[in-house]
Amino acid sequence: MKKSTYYKQNKVFGGVITLMLLFIGLHHASAAVISVIPEKETVAQGEMFQLDVYIDSGDVSINTVRGTIALGDSVSRVEKIITGNSVVTLWMEQPMYHEDTQKIDFAGMIPGGLVTNKGYLFSVVLSKEALGEHTINPESVQVLLNDGAGTNSVATYKNAKITITPGDSASGATFTDQVDHIPPEKFTITRTRDGSVFDGNWFLVFSSQDKGSGIKKYEVCESLLGVCKEQTSPYKLTHQSNWYYVVVHAYDEHNNIRTSSIASKNIKWVFVITILCCILVSTYALFSRNKKKFFR
């Protein structure tokens, strides 16, 4: 009897341990790590240096990452933020430096998901004047799994420590930008609407990539002769008509440009008919001018 009870207790205990190990294993598998990696750990006062931000998704697929990089209490001078070659293909919020808080906020999506142990997000080129050790921390990071439900992944952080030493700020204080003559990649524009977005009005979704210097801005032109204005995706259309022709320009940090457009079918037919009419009118005018030569 005692042996039977002992056996049952061990079986229950073994089952509990197995479940705990399984939970820990799943917990570990879904954990994502955001790392800030410095170009070098010791720099001179006022010298420009680069920080690279990476994500390790563990062994699960992720599709969204957002958060903040805190540059420390001392004043930083941010020269440039680079997004070229990022694994993020759709920035909901381009990495943006806020001087008042000394922080960089960002939010991006990876449609289709990604499993990576070192996925490059973006880089920051900056300098600091205050001597001593400085800690660069990721904060408030949220990572979502690519599971169709947007499940939160547990996120951990790896910060960077930089030591600023006395030195001539004129030495190495400037940042040499890379040469980039290649425009952003080709992209498509989608015109859609959803009851939960922009009160059900029509809007555009667009996103390009630039493997060189990164995307700087987008300009949207809502007609052939319309004024182009800097906008972000998603963009609520000013003109909600079924007749539309929209052009979107994507600029990289070196002002190389890639253009894409979208038009309604009726507008396309208008273009075709207009071109045909122009051809017919030109042909008739040419024939009328030279008809005497044709009938001699």
PDB file of C-alpha atoms in Angstrom:
ATOM      1  CA  MET A   1       0.000   0.000   0.000  1.00  0.00           C
ATOM      2  CA  LYS A   2       2.797   2.351   0.933  1.00  0.00           C
ATOM      3  CA  LYS A   3       4.652   1.493  -2.237  1.00  0.00           C
ATOM      4  CA  SER A   4       1.550   2.231  -4.315  1.00  0.00           C
ATOM      5  CA  THR A   5       1.086   5.612  -2.631  1.00  0.00           C
ATOM      6  CA  TYR A   6       4.791   6.394  -3.038  1.00  0.00           C
ATOM      7  CA  TYR A   7       4.620   5.467  -6.724  1.00  0.00           C
ATOM      8  CA  LYS A   8       1.596   7.704  -7.296  1.00  0.00           C
ATOM      9  CA  GLN A   9       3.251  10.617  -5.503  1.00  0.00           C
ATOM     10  CA  ASN A  10       6.413  10.235  -7.601  1.00  0.00           C
ATOM     11  CA  LYS A  11       4.338  10.047 -10.765  1.00  0.00           C
ATOM     12  CA  VAL A  12       2.471  13.243  -9.884  1.00  0.00           C
ATOM     13  CA  PHE A  13       5.693  14.985  -8.893  1.00  0.00           C
ATOM     14  CA  GLY A  14       7.352  13.849 -12.117  1.00  0.00           C
ATOM     15  CA  GLY A  15       4.419  15.163 -14.136  1.00  0.00           C
ATOM     16  CA  VAL A  16       4.597  18.549 -12.414  1.00  0.00           C
ATOM     17  CA  ILE A  17       8.349  18.791 -13.075  1.00  0.00           C
ATOM     18  CA  THR A  18       7.809  17.870 -16.741  1.00  0.00           C
ATOM     19  CA  LEU A  19       5.144  20.566 -17.135  1.00  0.00           C
ATOM     20  CA  MET A  20       7.373  23.132 -15.449  1.00  0.00           C
ATOM     21  CA  LEU A  21      10.288  22.290 -17.736  1.00  0.00           C
ATOM     22  CA  LEU A  22       7.994  22.426 -20.760  1.00  0.00           C
ATOM     23  CA  PHE A  23       6.694  25.854 -19.679  1.00  0.00           C
ATOM     24  CA  ILE A  24      10.215  27.131 -19.105  1.00  0.00           C
ATOM     25  CA  GLY A  25      11.280  25.801 -22.488  1.00  0.00           C
ATOM     26  CA  LEU A  26       8.348  27.501 -24.241  1.00  0.00           C
ATOM     27  CA  HIS A  27       8.941  30.695 -22.281  1.00  0.00           C
ATOM     28  CA  HIS A  28      12.584  30.667 -23.297  1.00  0.00           C
ATOM     29  CA  ALA A  29      11.724  29.881 -26.917  1.00  0.00           C
ATOM     30  CA  SER A  30       9.430  32.892 -27.228  1.00  0.00           C
ATOM     31  CA  ALA A  31      11.815  35.359 -25.570  1.00  0.00           C
ATOM     32  CA  ALA A  32      13.192  38.085 -27.840  1.00  0.00           C
ATOM     33  CA  VAL A  33      16.379  40.022 -27.092  1.00  0.00           C
ATOM     34  CA  ILE A  34      17.007  43.635 -28.123  1.00  0.00           C
ATOM     35  CA  SER A  35      20.714  44.512 -28.142  1.00  0.00           C
ATOM     36  CA  VAL A  36      22.573  47.792 -28.522  1.00  0.00           C
ATOM     37  CA  ILE A  37      26.081  47.156 -29.834  1.00  0.00           C
ATOM     38  CA  PRO A  38      28.618  50.012 -29.907  1.00  0.00           C
ATOM     39  CA  GLU A  39      31.145  50.450 -32.682  1.00  0.00           C
ATOM     40  CA  LYS A  40      33.745  50.840 -29.931  1.00  0.00           C
ATOM     41  CA  GLU A  41      33.495  51.052 -26.155  1.00  0.00           C
ATOM     42  CA  THR A  42      35.933  53.928 -25.581  1.00  0.00           C
ATOM     43  CA  VAL A  43      35.690  57.183 -27.527  1.00  0.00           C
ATOM     44  CA  ALA A  44      37.129  60.654 -27.173  1.00  0.00           C
ATOM     45  CA  GLN A  45      35.099  63.601 -25.944  1.00  0.00           C
ATOM     46  CA  GLY A  46      33.008  64.971 -28.822  1.00  0.00           C
ATOM     47  CA  GLU A  47      33.996  62.124 -31.167  1.00  0.00           C
ATOM     48  CA  MET A  48      31.312  60.596 -33.381  1.00  0.00           C
ATOM     49  CA  PHE A  49      30.602  56.910 -32.807  1.00  0.00           C
ATOM     50  CA  GLN A  50      27.978  54.442 -33.998  1.00  0.00           C
ATOM     51  CA  LEU A  51      25.498  52.271 -32.110  1.00  0.00           C
ATOM     52  CA  ASP A  52      23.809  49.350 -33.885  1.00  0.00           C
ATOM     53  CA  VAL A  53      20.472  47.996 -32.657  1.00  0.00           C
ATOM     54  CA  TYR A  54      19.699  44.300 -33.232  1.00  0.00           C
ATOM     55  CA  ILE A  55      16.945  41.848 -32.393  1.00  0.00           C
ATOM     56  CA  ASP A  56      17.199  38.139 -31.609  1.00  0.00           C
ATOM     57  CA  SER A  57      13.775  36.524 -32.022  1.00  0.00           C
ATOM     58  CA  GLY A  58      14.798  33.263 -30.364  1.00  0.00           C
ATOM     59  CA  ASP A  59      13.445  30.342 -32.357  1.00  0.00           C
ATOM     60  CA  VAL A  60      10.030  31.868 -33.051  1.00  0.00           C
ATOM     61  CA  SER A  61       8.733  34.079 -35.864  1.00  0.00           C
ATOM     62  CA  ILE A  62       8.063  37.740 -35.039  1.00  0.00           C
ATOM     63  CA  ASN A  63       6.406  40.463 -37.131  1.00  0.00           C
ATOM     64  CA  THR A  64       6.326  43.636 -35.008  1.00  0.00           C
ATOM     65  CA  VAL A  65       8.840  45.434 -32.819  1.00  0.00           C
ATOM     66  CA  ARG A  66       8.501  48.781 -31.077  1.00  0.00           C
ATOM     67  CA  GLY A  67      10.363  50.485 -28.273  1.00  0.00           C
ATOM     68  CA  THR A  68      12.722  53.189 -27.093  1.00  0.00           C
ATOM     69  CA  ILE A  69      16.494  53.542 -26.908  1.00  0.00           C
ATOM     70  CA  ALA A  70      17.531  55.771 -23.984  1.00  0.00           C
ATOM     71  CA  LEU A  71      20.836  57.506 -24.713  1.00  0.00           C
ATOM     72  CA  GLY A  72      21.557  58.331 -21.062  1.00  0.00           C
ATOM     73  CA  ASP A  73      21.261  61.367 -18.822  1.00  0.00           C
ATOM     74  CA  SER A  74      24.048  63.429 -20.362  1.00  0.00           C
ATOM     75  CA  VAL A  75      23.381  65.440 -23.502  1.00  0.00           C
ATOM     76  CA  SER A  76      23.950  63.593 -26.777  1.00  0.00           C
ATOM     77  CA  ARG A  77      24.309  65.065 -30.241  1.00  0.00           C
ATOM     78  CA  VAL A  78      22.731  62.746 -32.765  1.00  0.00           C
ATOM     79  CA  GLU A  79      24.260  63.175 -36.214  1.00  0.00           C
ATOM     80  CA  LYS A  80      22.307  60.551 -38.106  1.00  0.00           C
ATOM     81  CA  ILE A  81      19.939  57.591 -37.817  1.00  0.00           C
ATOM     82  CA  ILE A  82      20.461  54.879 -40.448  1.00  0.00           C
ATOM     83  CA  THR A  83      17.784  52.350 -41.442  1.00  0.00           C
ATOM     84  CA  GLY A  84      19.314  50.957 -44.651  1.00  0.00           C
ATOM     85  CA  ASN A  85      19.405  47.119 -44.689  1.00  0.00           C
ATOM     86  CA  SER A  86      16.996  46.906 -41.753  1.00  0.00           C
ATOM     87  CA  VAL A  87      14.950  43.717 -41.356  1.00  0.00           C
ATOM     88  CA  VAL A  88      11.990  46.042 -40.795  1.00  0.00           C
ATOM     89  CA  THR A  89      10.239  46.593 -44.116  1.00  0.00           C
ATOM     90  CA  LEU A  90       7.350  48.750 -42.900  1.00  0.00           C
ATOM     91  CA  TRP A  91       8.095  51.503 -40.398  1.00  0.00           C
ATOM     92  CA  MET A  92       4.988  52.596 -38.514  1.00  0.00           C
ATOM     93  CA  GLU A  93       7.247  55.083 -36.738  1.00  0.00           C
ATOM     94  CA  GLN A  94      10.663  55.761 -38.225  1.00  0.00           C
ATOM     95  CA  PRO A  95      13.393  55.841 -35.534  1.00  0.00           C
ATOM     96  CA  MET A  96      13.152  59.410 -34.252  1.00  0.00           C
ATOM     97  CA  TYR A  97      15.451  61.204 -31.802  1.00  0.00           C
ATOM     98  CA  HIS A  98      13.832  63.449 -29.169  1.00  0.00           C
ATOM     99  CA  GLU A  99      16.341  65.930 -27.812  1.00  0.00           C
ATOM    100  CA  ASP A 100      14.245  66.823 -24.756  1.00  0.00           C
ATOM    101  CA  THR A 101      14.164  63.234 -23.466  1.00  0.00           C
ATOM    102  CA  GLN A 102      17.449  62.004 -24.998  1.00  0.00           C
ATOM    103  CA  LYS A 103      15.539  59.030 -26.374  1.00  0.00           C
ATOM    104  CA  ILE A 104      14.872  57.390 -29.747  1.00  0.00           C
ATOM    105  CA  ASP A 105      11.406  55.941 -30.363  1.00  0.00           C
ATOM    106  CA  PHE A 106      10.722  53.406 -33.104  1.00  0.00           C
ATOM    107  CA  ALA A 107       8.026  51.007 -34.314  1.00  0.00           C
ATOM    108  CA  GLY A 108       8.167  48.695 -37.303  1.00  0.00           C
ATOM    109  CA  MET A 109       6.611  45.657 -38.918  1.00  0.00           C
ATOM    110  CA  ILE A 110       8.045  42.638 -40.729  1.00  0.00           C
ATOM    111  CA  PRO A 111       5.195  41.329 -42.923  1.00  0.00           C
ATOM    112  CA  GLY A 112       5.350  37.555 -43.234  1.00  0.00           C
ATOM    113  CA  GLY A 113       7.369  37.261 -40.050  1.00  0.00           C
ATOM    114  CA  LEU A 114      11.049  36.627 -39.365  1.00  0.00           C
ATOM    115  CA  VAL A 115      13.146  34.172 -37.359  1.00  0.00           C
ATOM    116  CA  THR A 116      16.606  35.600 -36.696  1.00  0.00           C
ATOM    117  CA  ASN A 117      19.381  35.507 -34.141  1.00  0.00           C
ATOM    118  CA  LYS A 118      20.816  38.873 -35.221  1.00  0.00           C
ATOM    119  CA  GLY A 119      18.308  40.952 -37.151  1.00  0.00           C
ATOM    120  CA  TYR A 120      19.596  44.466 -37.839  1.00  0.00           C
ATOM    121  CA  LEU A 121      17.058  47.190 -36.948  1.00  0.00           C
ATOM    122  CA  PHE A 122      18.892  50.527 -37.274  1.00  0.00           C
ATOM    123  CA  SER A 123      22.008  52.497 -36.310  1.00  0.00           C
ATOM    124  CA  VAL A 124      22.591  55.773 -34.479  1.00  0.00           C
ATOM    125  CA  VAL A 125      25.594  58.015 -35.091  1.00  0.00           C
ATOM    126  CA  LEU A 126      26.158  60.360 -32.140  1.00  0.00           C
ATOM    127  CA  SER A 127      28.649  62.047 -29.843  1.00  0.00           C
ATOM    128  CA  LYS A 128      28.826  62.907 -26.138  1.00  0.00           C
ATOM    129  CA  GLU A 129      30.710  65.597 -24.261  1.00  0.00           C
ATOM    130  CA  ALA A 130      30.367  64.411 -20.645  1.00  0.00           C
ATOM    131  CA  LEU A 131      33.352  62.370 -19.477  1.00  0.00           C
ATOM    132  CA  GLY A 132      32.960  58.980 -17.838  1.00  0.00           C
ATOM    133  CA  GLU A 133      30.887  55.877 -18.419  1.00  0.00           C
ATOM    134  CA  HIS A 134      27.490  56.082 -20.119  1.00  0.00           C
ATOM    135  CA  THR A 135      24.854  53.376 -20.427  1.00  0.00           C
ATOM    136  CA  ILE A 136      22.627  53.122 -23.507  1.00  0.00           C
ATOM    137  CA  ASN A 137      19.446  51.217 -22.624  1.00  0.00           C
ATOM    138  CA  PRO A 138      16.577  49.739 -24.655  1.00  0.00           C
ATOM    139  CA  GLU A 139      13.291  50.545 -22.905  1.00  0.00           C
ATOM    140  CA  SER A 140       9.582  49.654 -23.187  1.00  0.00           C
ATOM    141  CA  VAL A 141      10.246  47.196 -25.989  1.00  0.00           C
ATOM    142  CA  GLN A 142       7.277  45.267 -27.340  1.00  0.00           C
ATOM    143  CA  VAL A 143       7.720  42.327 -29.710  1.00  0.00           C
ATOM    144  CA  LEU A 144       4.755  40.537 -31.291  1.00  0.00           C
ATOM    145  CA  LEU A 145       4.769  36.977 -32.566  1.00  0.00           C
ATOM    146  CA  ASN A 146       3.810  36.152 -36.128  1.00  0.00           C
ATOM    147  CA  ASP A 147       1.103  33.751 -34.959  1.00  0.00           C
ATOM    148  CA  GLY A 148      -1.982  35.443 -36.374  1.00  0.00           C
ATOM    149  CA  ALA A 149      -3.005  36.655 -32.933  1.00  0.00           C
ATOM    150  CA  GLY A 150      -0.298  39.260 -32.244  1.00  0.00           C
ATOM    151  CA  THR A 151       0.843  37.473 -29.090  1.00  0.00           C
ATOM    152  CA  ASN A 152       3.353  39.385 -27.000  1.00  0.00           C
ATOM    153  CA  SER A 153       6.814  37.853 -26.854  1.00  0.00           C
ATOM    154  CA  VAL A 154       8.777  38.269 -23.648  1.00  0.00           C
ATOM    155  CA  ALA A 155      11.518  40.807 -24.446  1.00  0.00           C
ATOM    156  CA  THR A 156      14.847  41.129 -22.673  1.00  0.00           C
ATOM    157  CA  TYR A 157      17.521  43.770 -23.206  1.00  0.00           C
ATOM    158  CA  LYS A 158      21.262  44.031 -23.635  1.00  0.00           C
ATOM    159  CA  ASN A 159      22.514  47.556 -23.075  1.00  0.00           C
ATOM    160  CA  ALA A 160      25.735  49.215 -24.211  1.00  0.00           C
ATOM    161  CA  LYS A 161      28.341  50.918 -22.056  1.00  0.00           C
ATOM    162  CA  ILE A 162      30.435  53.718 -23.532  1.00  0.00           C
ATOM    163  CA  THR A 163      33.366  55.431 -21.819  1.00  0.00           C
ATOM    164  CA  ILE A 164      34.095  59.023 -22.862  1.00  0.00           C
ATOM    165  CA  THR A 165      37.717  60.027 -22.351  1.00  0.00           C
ATOM    166  CA  PRO A 166      39.420  63.444 -22.602  1.00  0.00           C
ATOM    167  CA  GLY A 167      40.561  64.172 -26.120  1.00  0.00           C
ATOM    168  CA  ASP A 168      40.613  66.594 -29.010  1.00  0.00           C
ATOM    169  CA  SER A 169      37.007  66.710 -30.277  1.00  0.00           C
ATOM    170  CA  ALA A 170      38.310  67.919 -33.648  1.00  0.00           C
ATOM    171  CA  SER A 171      40.025  64.568 -34.066  1.00  0.00           C
ATOM    172  CA  GLY A 172      37.585  62.029 -35.481  1.00  0.00           C
ATOM    173  CA  ALA A 173      34.599  64.159 -34.536  1.00  0.00           C
ATOM    174  CA  THR A 174      33.043  64.117 -37.973  1.00  0.00           C
ATOM    175  CA  PHE A 175      31.034  61.314 -39.512  1.00  0.00           C
ATOM    176  CA  THR A 176      31.876  60.249 -43.063  1.00  0.00           C
ATOM    177  CA  ASP A 177      28.643  59.267 -44.768  1.00  0.00           C
ATOM    178  CA  GLN A 178      28.557  56.403 -47.237  1.00  0.00           C
ATOM    179  CA  VAL A 179      28.143  57.150 -50.944  1.00  0.00           C
ATOM    180  CA  ASP A 180      24.707  56.153 -52.211  1.00  0.00           C
ATOM    181  CA  HIS A 181      23.575  56.732 -55.801  1.00  0.00           C
ATOM    182  CA  ILE A 182      21.029  53.903 -55.867  1.00  0.00           C
ATOM    183  CA  PRO A 183      17.342  54.861 -55.486  1.00  0.00           C
ATOM    184  CA  PRO A 184      14.997  53.040 -53.106  1.00  0.00           C
ATOM    185  CA  GLU A 185      13.571  49.716 -54.240  1.00  0.00           C
ATOM    186  CA  LYS A 186      10.443  49.468 -56.401  1.00  0.00           C
ATOM    187  CA  PHE A 187       7.254  49.422 -54.357  1.00  0.00           C
ATOM    188  CA  THR A 188       3.512  49.071 -54.786  1.00  0.00           C
ATOM    189  CA  ILE A 189       0.686  51.254 -53.537  1.00  0.00           C
ATOM    190  CA  THR A 190      -2.488  49.724 -52.132  1.00  0.00           C
ATOM    191  CA  ARG A 191      -5.740  51.687 -51.942  1.00  0.00           C
ATOM    192  CA  THR A 192      -8.082  50.191 -49.359  1.00  0.00           C
ATOM    193  CA  ARG A 193     -10.460  50.964 -46.521  1.00  0.00           C
ATOM    194  CA  ASP A 194     -11.377  49.453 -43.191  1.00  0.00           C
ATOM    195  CA  GLY A 195     -14.094  50.388 -40.741  1.00  0.00           C
ATOM    196  CA  SER A 196     -11.578  50.566 -37.882  1.00  0.00           C
ATOM    197  CA  VAL A 197      -9.172  52.905 -39.724  1.00  0.00           C
ATOM    198  CA  PHE A 198      -9.859  56.549 -40.696  1.00  0.00           C
ATOM    199  CA  ASP A 199     -13.595  56.089 -40.011  1.00  0.00           C
ATOM    200  CA  GLY A 200     -13.940  53.778 -43.001  1.00  0.00           C
ATOM    201  CA  ASN A 201     -12.499  56.276 -45.510  1.00  0.00           C
ATOM    202  CA  TRP A 202     -10.212  55.232 -48.366  1.00  0.00           C
ATOM    203  CA  PHE A 203      -6.507  55.291 -47.557  1.00  0.00           C
ATOM    204  CA  LEU A 204      -3.176  54.286 -49.090  1.00  0.00           C
ATOM    205  CA  VAL A 205      -0.612  51.812 -47.810  1.00  0.00           C
ATOM    206  CA  PHE A 206       2.914  51.979 -49.244  1.00  0.00           C
ATOM    207  CA  SER A 207       6.427  51.061 -48.215  1.00  0.00           C
ATOM    208  CA  SER A 208       9.773  50.974 -49.984  1.00  0.00           C
ATOM    209  CA  GLN A 209      13.200  49.855 -48.818  1.00  0.00           C
ATOM    210  CA  ASP A 210      16.626  51.341 -49.312  1.00  0.00           C
ATOM    211  CA  LYS A 211      19.641  49.127 -48.655  1.00  0.00           C
ATOM    212  CA  GLY A 212      22.035  52.053 -48.773  1.00  0.00           C
ATOM    213  CA  SER A 213      21.277  55.081 -46.628  1.00  0.00           C
ATOM    214  CA  GLY A 214      17.671  54.208 -45.711  1.00  0.00           C
ATOM    215  CA  ILE A 215      14.323  55.832 -46.475  1.00  0.00           C
ATOM    216  CA  LYS A 216      14.168  59.527 -45.625  1.00  0.00           C
ATOM    217  CA  LYS A 217      10.589  60.473 -46.550  1.00  0.00           C
ATOM    218  CA  TYR A 218       7.593  59.920 -48.832  1.00  0.00           C
ATOM    219  CA  GLU A 219       5.687  62.474 -50.883  1.00  0.00           C
ATOM    220  CA  VAL A 220       2.114  61.906 -52.040  1.00  0.00           C
ATOM    221  CA  CYS A 221       0.538  63.663 -55.052  1.00  0.00           C
ATOM    222  CA  GLU A 222      -3.210  63.107 -55.397  1.00  0.00           C
ATOM    223  CA  SER A 223      -3.554  64.182 -59.036  1.00  0.00           C
ATOM    224  CA  LEU A 224      -1.510  64.844 -62.165  1.00  0.00           C
ATOM    225  CA  LEU A 225      -1.248  68.551 -61.378  1.00  0.00           C
ATOM    226  CA  GLY A 226      -1.647  68.264 -57.617  1.00  0.00           C
ATOM    227  CA  VAL A 227       0.888  69.558 -55.111  1.00  0.00           C
ATOM    228  CA  CYS A 228       3.052  66.809 -53.624  1.00  0.00           C
ATOM    229  CA  LYS A 229       3.164  66.783 -49.826  1.00  0.00           C
ATOM    230  CA  GLU A 230       5.300  64.824 -47.391  1.00  0.00           C
ATOM    231  CA  GLN A 231       3.186  62.057 -45.847  1.00  0.00           C
ATOM    232  CA  THR A 232       3.493  58.712 -44.088  1.00  0.00           C
ATOM    233  CA  SER A 233       1.811  55.351 -44.580  1.00  0.00           C
ATOM    234  CA  PRO A 234      -1.030  54.680 -44.004  1.00  0.00           C
ATOM    235  CA  TYR A 235      -2.290  57.903 -45.614  1.00  0.00           C
ATOM    236  CA  LYS A 236      -5.936  58.977 -45.654  1.00  0.00           C
ATOM    237  CA  LEU A 237      -6.864  60.182 -49.126  1.00  0.00           C
ATOM    238  CA  THR A 238      -8.174  63.734 -49.380  1.00  0.00           C
ATOM    239  CA  HIS A 239     -10.195  62.809 -52.468  1.00  0.00           C
ATOM    240  CA  GLN A 240     -12.536  59.908 -51.715  1.00  0.00           C
ATOM    241  CA  SER A 241     -13.870  59.668 -55.296  1.00  0.00           C
ATOM    242  CA  ASN A 242     -13.807  56.462 -57.351  1.00  0.00           C
ATOM    243  CA  TRP A 243     -11.876  58.494 -59.928  1.00  0.00           C
ATOM    244  CA  TYR A 244      -8.305  58.729 -58.710  1.00  0.00           C
ATOM    245  CA  TYR A 245      -4.705  58.972 -59.821  1.00  0.00           C
ATOM    246  CA  VAL A 246      -2.082  59.076 -57.066  1.00  0.00           C
ATOM    247  CA  VAL A 247       1.701  59.272 -57.265  1.00  0.00           C
ATOM    248  CA  VAL A 248       4.036  58.458 -54.361  1.00  0.00           C
ATOM    249  CA  HIS A 249       7.722  59.441 -54.335  1.00  0.00           C
ATOM    250  CA  ALA A 250      10.126  57.610 -52.003  1.00  0.00           C
ATOM    251  CA  TYR A 251      13.353  59.460 -51.114  1.00  0.00           C
ATOM    252  CA  ASP A 252      16.406  58.011 -49.437  1.00  0.00           C
ATOM    253  CA  GLU A 253      18.802  59.962 -47.204  1.00  0.00           C
ATOM    254  CA  HIS A 254      20.796  61.058 -50.275  1.00  0.00           C
ATOM    255  CA  ASN A 255      17.634  62.269 -52.073  1.00  0.00           C
ATOM    256  CA  ASN A 256      17.673  59.460 -54.620  1.00  0.00           C
ATOM    257  CA  ILE A 257      14.061  58.960 -55.652  1.00  0.00           C
ATOM    258  CA  ARG A 258      11.775  56.074 -56.638  1.00  0.00           C
ATOM    259  CA  THR A 259       8.260  56.778 -57.917  1.00  0.00           C
ATOM    260  CA  SER A 260       5.171  54.591 -57.961  1.00  0.00           C
ATOM    261  CA  SER A 261       1.586  55.348 -58.951  1.00  0.00           C
ATOM    262  CA  ILE A 262      -1.913  53.946 -58.764  1.00  0.00           C
ATOM    263  CA  ALA A 263      -4.971  54.854 -60.851  1.00  0.00           C
ATOM    264  CA  SER A 264      -8.597  53.793 -61.095  1.00  0.00           C
ATOM    265  CA  LYS A 265      -9.640  51.780 -64.171  1.00  0.00           C
ATOM    266  CA  ASN A 266     -11.849  54.605 -65.427  1.00  0.00           C
ATOM    267  CA  ILE A 267      -8.920  57.011 -65.260  1.00  0.00           C
ATOM    268  CA  LYS A 268      -6.779  54.535 -67.190  1.00  0.00           C
ATOM    269  CA  TRP A 269      -9.421  54.341 -69.914  1.00  0.00           C
ATOM    270  CA  VAL A 270      -9.558  58.129 -70.037  1.00  0.00           C
ATOM    271  CA  PHE A 271      -5.776  58.155 -70.590  1.00  0.00           C
ATOM    272  CA  VAL A 272      -6.062  55.557 -73.358  1.00  0.00           C
ATOM    273  CA  ILE A 273      -8.935  57.351 -75.093  1.00  0.00           C
ATOM    274  CA  THR A 274      -7.139  60.705 -74.784  1.00  0.00           C
ATOM    275  CA  ILE A 275      -3.988  59.276 -76.350  1.00  0.00           C
ATOM    276  CA  LEU A 276      -5.978  57.670 -79.176  1.00  0.00           C
ATOM    277  CA  CYS A 277      -7.787  60.949 -79.833  1.00  0.00           C
ATOM    278  CA  CYS A 278      -4.481  62.798 -79.948  1.00  0.00           C
ATOM    279  CA  ILE A 279      -3.126  60.267 -82.433  1.00  0.00           C
ATOM    280  CA  LEU A 280      -6.258  60.542 -84.598  1.00  0.00           C
ATOM    281  CA  VAL A 281      -6.208  64.354 -84.524  1.00  0.00           C
ATOM    282  CA  SER A 282      -2.494  64.431 -85.387  1.00  0.00           C
ATOM    283  CA  THR A 283      -3.009  61.939 -88.215  1.00  0.00           C
ATOM    284  CA  TYR A 284      -5.958  63.912 -89.601  1.00  0.00           C
ATOM    285  CA  ALA A 285      -4.020  67.185 -89.422  1.00  0.00           C
ATOM    286  CA  LEU A 286      -1.048  65.610 -91.179  1.00  0.00           C
ATOM    287  CA  PHE A 287      -3.304  64.081 -93.829  1.00  0.00           C
ATOM    288  CA  SER A 288      -5.189  67.371 -94.390  1.00  0.00           C
ATOM    289  CA  ARG A 289      -1.947  69.272 -94.798  1.00  0.00           C
ATOM    290  CA  ASN A 290      -0.573  66.843 -97.315  1.00  0.00           C
ATOM    291  CA  LYS A 291      -3.730  65.569 -99.053  1.00  0.00           C
ATOM    292  CA  LYS A 292      -2.866  67.342-102.312  1.00  0.00           C
ATOM    293  CA  LYS A 293       0.393  65.426-102.454  1.00  0.00           C
ATOM    294  CA  PHE A 294      -1.454  62.146-101.851  1.00  0.00           C
ATOM    295  CA  PHE A 295      -4.001  62.721-104.632  1.00  0.00           C
ATOM    296  CA  ARG A 296      -1.793  64.110-107.409  1.00  0.00           C
TER     297      ARG A 296
END
